[in-house]
């Protein structure tokens, strides 16, 4: 089985297991997803979803967050960890949206990367989930599972994993495939415990690298 054949079969099976997989960060506007994905670094999505409710109660718009002080933002977001750097990036990002994009999130990958606190993972998430564009989000689950399964070989650098996946993942499948890897990585192919290979839908085709 070639890597592309393996990838397509993994995509097919994960669709069956997680047909409704979606981003687990809750948002109703594009700028809120930018805020949430920055807070999600080294923090669970569940905690981020709780913290942002308080943040948006006090600062309900791009303008309001742009005008807020870093210390004021930090006071609310500190339960997510790395409070000062995250608050600084959020304020800077909102100010750039306000000053350069009339409060809107740009539909351009390079422009997204130019926003404070936004890296390739965040930019891909925005492109895929908000704008429906081809995207591959190489978070920790994606990197761990694609290496374990054998879709990529011993690559841990997020950008390099992304580039390898672009070679074998159909563009229209990239975003949802990565969401399904998150679900599977949390429920079955876990990191902190031994993976539950006995109840994995990929058991017979998985390379089991590093298990």
Tab-separated table of C-alpha atoms in Angstrom:
chain	number	residue	atom	x	y	z
A	1	UNK	CA	0.000	0.000	0.000
A	2	UNK	CA	1.450	3.369	-1.006
A	3	UNK	CA	1.351	6.321	1.384
A	4	UNK	CA	-1.388	7.916	-0.676
A	5	UNK	CA	-3.459	4.712	-0.627
A	6	UNK	CA	-2.891	4.429	3.116
A	7	UNK	CA	-3.911	8.036	3.645
A	8	UNK	CA	-7.104	7.706	1.621
A	9	UNK	CA	-8.080	4.573	3.554
A	10	UNK	CA	-7.389	6.302	6.878
A	11	UNK	CA	-9.540	9.243	5.764
A	12	UNK	CA	-12.351	6.884	4.733
A	13	UNK	CA	-12.342	4.986	8.027
A	14	UNK	CA	-12.106	8.058	10.239
A	15	UNK	CA	-15.075	9.544	8.380
A	16	UNK	CA	-17.055	6.520	9.452
A	17	UNK	CA	-15.933	6.831	13.071
A	18	UNK	CA	-16.320	10.598	13.411
A	19	UNK	CA	-18.748	11.787	10.732
A	20	UNK	CA	-19.506	15.075	12.484
A	21	UNK	CA	-16.000	15.977	13.646
A	22	UNK	CA	-15.506	19.731	13.803
A	23	UNK	CA	-13.363	22.287	15.579
A	24	UNK	CA	-13.825	21.922	19.344
A	25	UNK	CA	-13.120	25.602	19.964
A	26	UNK	CA	-16.451	27.427	20.182
A	27	UNK	CA	-16.859	30.632	18.180
A	28	UNK	CA	-19.448	32.513	16.159
A	29	UNK	CA	-17.191	35.077	14.482
A	30	UNK	CA	-13.832	34.686	12.770
A	31	UNK	CA	-11.950	37.013	15.120
A	32	UNK	CA	-13.104	34.929	18.093
A	33	UNK	CA	-11.511	31.833	16.593
A	34	UNK	CA	-8.262	33.790	16.289
A	35	UNK	CA	-8.461	34.617	19.993
A	36	UNK	CA	-9.347	31.064	21.000
A	37	UNK	CA	-6.645	29.361	18.983
A	38	UNK	CA	-4.017	31.628	20.567
A	39	UNK	CA	-5.311	30.777	24.037
A	40	UNK	CA	-5.358	27.063	23.179
A	41	UNK	CA	-1.549	26.826	23.070
A	42	UNK	CA	-0.600	24.459	25.928
A	43	UNK	CA	-4.211	24.560	27.161
A	44	UNK	CA	-7.293	22.423	26.589
A	45	UNK	CA	-10.028	23.590	24.245
A	46	UNK	CA	-12.563	22.958	27.016
A	47	UNK	CA	-10.864	25.456	29.322
A	48	UNK	CA	-10.490	28.009	26.523
A	49	UNK	CA	-14.224	27.786	25.797
A	50	UNK	CA	-14.975	28.708	29.425
A	51	UNK	CA	-12.427	31.525	29.657
A	52	UNK	CA	-13.465	33.283	26.446
A	53	UNK	CA	-17.037	33.646	27.708
A	54	UNK	CA	-15.735	35.980	30.420
A	55	UNK	CA	-13.440	37.719	27.964
A	56	UNK	CA	-16.238	38.484	25.509
A	57	UNK	CA	-18.617	39.588	28.230
A	58	UNK	CA	-16.181	42.392	28.990
A	59	UNK	CA	-14.776	42.922	25.491
A	60	UNK	CA	-17.456	41.967	22.947
A	61	UNK	CA	-15.788	43.246	19.769
A	62	UNK	CA	-12.496	43.625	17.924
A	63	UNK	CA	-12.527	47.313	18.841
A	64	UNK	CA	-13.070	46.630	22.531
A	65	UNK	CA	-10.233	44.103	22.726
A	66	UNK	CA	-7.945	46.367	20.720
A	67	UNK	CA	-8.570	49.175	23.204
A	68	UNK	CA	-8.104	46.964	26.275
A	69	UNK	CA	-4.868	46.979	28.228
A	70	UNK	CA	-2.630	43.910	28.143
A	71	UNK	CA	-2.893	43.586	31.924
A	72	UNK	CA	-6.696	43.685	31.757
A	73	UNK	CA	-6.779	40.918	29.152
A	74	UNK	CA	-4.172	38.923	31.070
A	75	UNK	CA	-6.261	38.983	34.229
A	76	UNK	CA	-9.036	37.116	32.421
A	77	UNK	CA	-7.003	34.731	30.263
A	78	UNK	CA	-4.361	33.684	32.815
A	79	UNK	CA	-6.176	30.369	33.586
A	80	UNK	CA	-5.085	29.311	30.057
A	81	UNK	CA	-1.417	29.702	30.990
A	82	UNK	CA	1.226	31.990	29.464
A	83	UNK	CA	-1.149	34.810	30.274
A	84	UNK	CA	1.043	37.803	29.528
A	85	UNK	CA	2.320	36.677	26.132
A	86	UNK	CA	-1.144	35.515	25.064
A	87	UNK	CA	-2.738	38.791	26.214
A	88	UNK	CA	-0.079	40.800	24.366
A	89	UNK	CA	-0.633	38.822	21.149
A	90	UNK	CA	-4.418	39.085	21.395
A	91	UNK	CA	-4.286	42.846	21.875
A	92	UNK	CA	-1.782	43.235	19.024
A	93	UNK	CA	-3.811	41.021	16.717
A	94	UNK	CA	-7.041	42.896	17.376
A	95	UNK	CA	-5.310	46.233	16.827
A	96	UNK	CA	-3.980	45.072	13.470
A	97	UNK	CA	-7.451	43.849	12.462
A	98	UNK	CA	-8.911	47.208	13.519
A	99	UNK	CA	-6.278	49.386	11.880
A	100	UNK	CA	-5.586	47.478	8.663
A	101	UNK	CA	-8.637	45.328	7.925
A	102	UNK	CA	-11.591	47.354	9.210
A	103	UNK	CA	-12.089	44.822	11.996
A	104	UNK	CA	-12.315	41.848	9.628
A	105	UNK	CA	-10.144	38.741	9.435
A	106	UNK	CA	-8.257	38.634	6.103
A	107	UNK	CA	-8.966	35.731	3.772
A	108	UNK	CA	-5.304	35.399	2.868
A	109	UNK	CA	-2.838	32.923	4.368
A	110	UNK	CA	0.181	35.248	4.259
A	111	UNK	CA	-1.757	38.127	5.785
A	112	UNK	CA	-2.950	35.839	8.568
A	113	UNK	CA	0.647	34.842	9.296
A	114	UNK	CA	1.491	38.532	9.668
A	115	UNK	CA	-0.939	38.900	12.591
A	116	UNK	CA	0.627	38.837	16.092
A	117	UNK	CA	0.533	35.361	17.638
A	118	UNK	CA	-0.630	33.625	14.453
A	119	UNK	CA	1.480	30.759	13.102
A	120	UNK	CA	0.857	28.237	10.346
A	121	UNK	CA	-1.388	26.049	12.521
A	122	UNK	CA	-3.657	28.954	13.432
A	123	UNK	CA	-3.695	30.343	9.897
A	124	UNK	CA	-4.632	26.954	8.452
A	125	UNK	CA	-7.414	26.577	11.019
A	126	UNK	CA	-8.868	29.948	10.013
A	127	UNK	CA	-8.560	29.218	6.289
A	128	UNK	CA	-10.241	25.831	6.630
A	129	UNK	CA	-12.931	26.433	9.246
A	130	UNK	CA	-13.873	30.039	8.551
A	131	UNK	CA	-13.308	30.339	4.808
A	132	UNK	CA	-13.684	26.729	3.648
A	133	UNK	CA	-10.320	26.778	1.888
A	134	UNK	CA	-7.941	23.779	1.669
A	135	UNK	CA	-6.069	23.560	4.964
A	136	UNK	CA	-3.974	21.176	7.031
A	137	UNK	CA	-3.684	21.900	10.745
A	138	UNK	CA	-0.623	20.152	12.155
A	139	UNK	CA	-1.346	20.162	15.868
A	140	UNK	CA	0.125	17.634	18.322
A	141	UNK	CA	-2.530	15.008	17.512
A	142	UNK	CA	-1.962	15.304	13.771
A	143	UNK	CA	1.808	15.016	14.147
A	144	UNK	CA	1.629	12.064	16.562
A	145	UNK	CA	-0.962	10.056	14.641
A	146	UNK	CA	0.396	10.545	11.144
A	147	UNK	CA	3.799	9.394	12.371
A	148	UNK	CA	2.372	6.415	14.268
A	149	UNK	CA	0.219	5.303	11.376
A	150	UNK	CA	3.058	5.673	8.902
A	151	UNK	CA	1.682	8.432	6.695
A	152	UNK	CA	4.837	10.417	7.497
A	153	UNK	CA	8.125	8.948	8.683
A	154	UNK	CA	9.703	10.265	11.853
A	155	UNK	CA	8.933	13.927	11.159
A	156	UNK	CA	8.074	16.089	14.162
A	157	UNK	CA	8.466	19.591	12.760
A	158	UNK	CA	4.921	20.927	12.162
A	159	UNK	CA	5.678	22.677	8.867
A	160	UNK	CA	7.502	19.642	7.472
A	161	UNK	CA	4.602	17.375	8.464
A	162	UNK	CA	2.194	19.798	6.782
A	163	UNK	CA	4.236	19.768	3.574
A	164	UNK	CA	4.312	15.953	3.531
A	165	UNK	CA	0.564	15.729	4.104
A	166	UNK	CA	-0.157	18.112	1.226
A	167	UNK	CA	1.404	15.461	-1.027
A	168	UNK	CA	-1.064	12.712	-0.054
A	169	UNK	CA	-4.200	14.343	1.398
A	170	UNK	CA	-6.808	15.582	-1.115
A	171	UNK	CA	-7.112	19.371	-0.601
A	172	UNK	CA	-10.850	19.210	0.074
A	173	UNK	CA	-10.285	16.628	2.830
A	174	UNK	CA	-7.472	18.348	4.724
A	175	UNK	CA	-9.391	20.394	7.269
A	176	UNK	CA	-11.897	17.705	8.286
A	177	UNK	CA	-9.178	15.017	8.279
A	178	UNK	CA	-7.196	16.991	10.848
A	179	UNK	CA	-10.281	17.472	13.036
A	180	UNK	CA	-10.884	13.718	12.939
A	181	UNK	CA	-7.277	13.068	13.949
A	182	UNK	CA	-7.889	15.249	17.019
A	183	UNK	CA	-10.964	13.215	17.987
A	184	UNK	CA	-9.154	9.922	17.387
A	185	UNK	CA	-6.070	11.120	19.247
A	186	UNK	CA	-8.107	12.062	22.298
A	187	UNK	CA	-10.293	8.977	22.399
A	188	UNK	CA	-8.212	6.084	21.021
A	189	UNK	CA	-4.678	6.858	19.850
A	190	UNK	CA	-3.755	8.656	23.045
A	191	UNK	CA	-0.475	10.284	24.049
A	192	UNK	CA	-0.381	10.031	27.830
A	193	UNK	CA	-1.527	6.429	28.061
A	194	UNK	CA	-0.842	3.417	25.876
A	195	UNK	CA	-3.001	3.760	22.748
A	196	UNK	CA	-6.140	1.603	22.661
A	197	UNK	CA	-5.162	-0.381	19.582
A	198	UNK	CA	-7.696	-3.107	20.400
A	199	UNK	CA	-10.581	-0.736	19.621
A	200	UNK	CA	-8.977	1.259	16.820
A	201	UNK	CA	-10.594	1.268	13.381
A	202	UNK	CA	-7.109	1.567	11.851
A	203	UNK	CA	-5.496	-1.312	13.743
A	204	UNK	CA	-4.937	-3.548	10.715
A	205	UNK	CA	-3.353	-0.834	8.539
A	206	UNK	CA	-1.451	1.151	11.181
A	207	UNK	CA	2.339	1.069	11.186
A	208	UNK	CA	2.283	1.419	14.999
A	209	UNK	CA	5.434	3.512	14.977
A	210	UNK	CA	6.458	4.577	18.461
A	211	UNK	CA	3.556	2.783	20.157
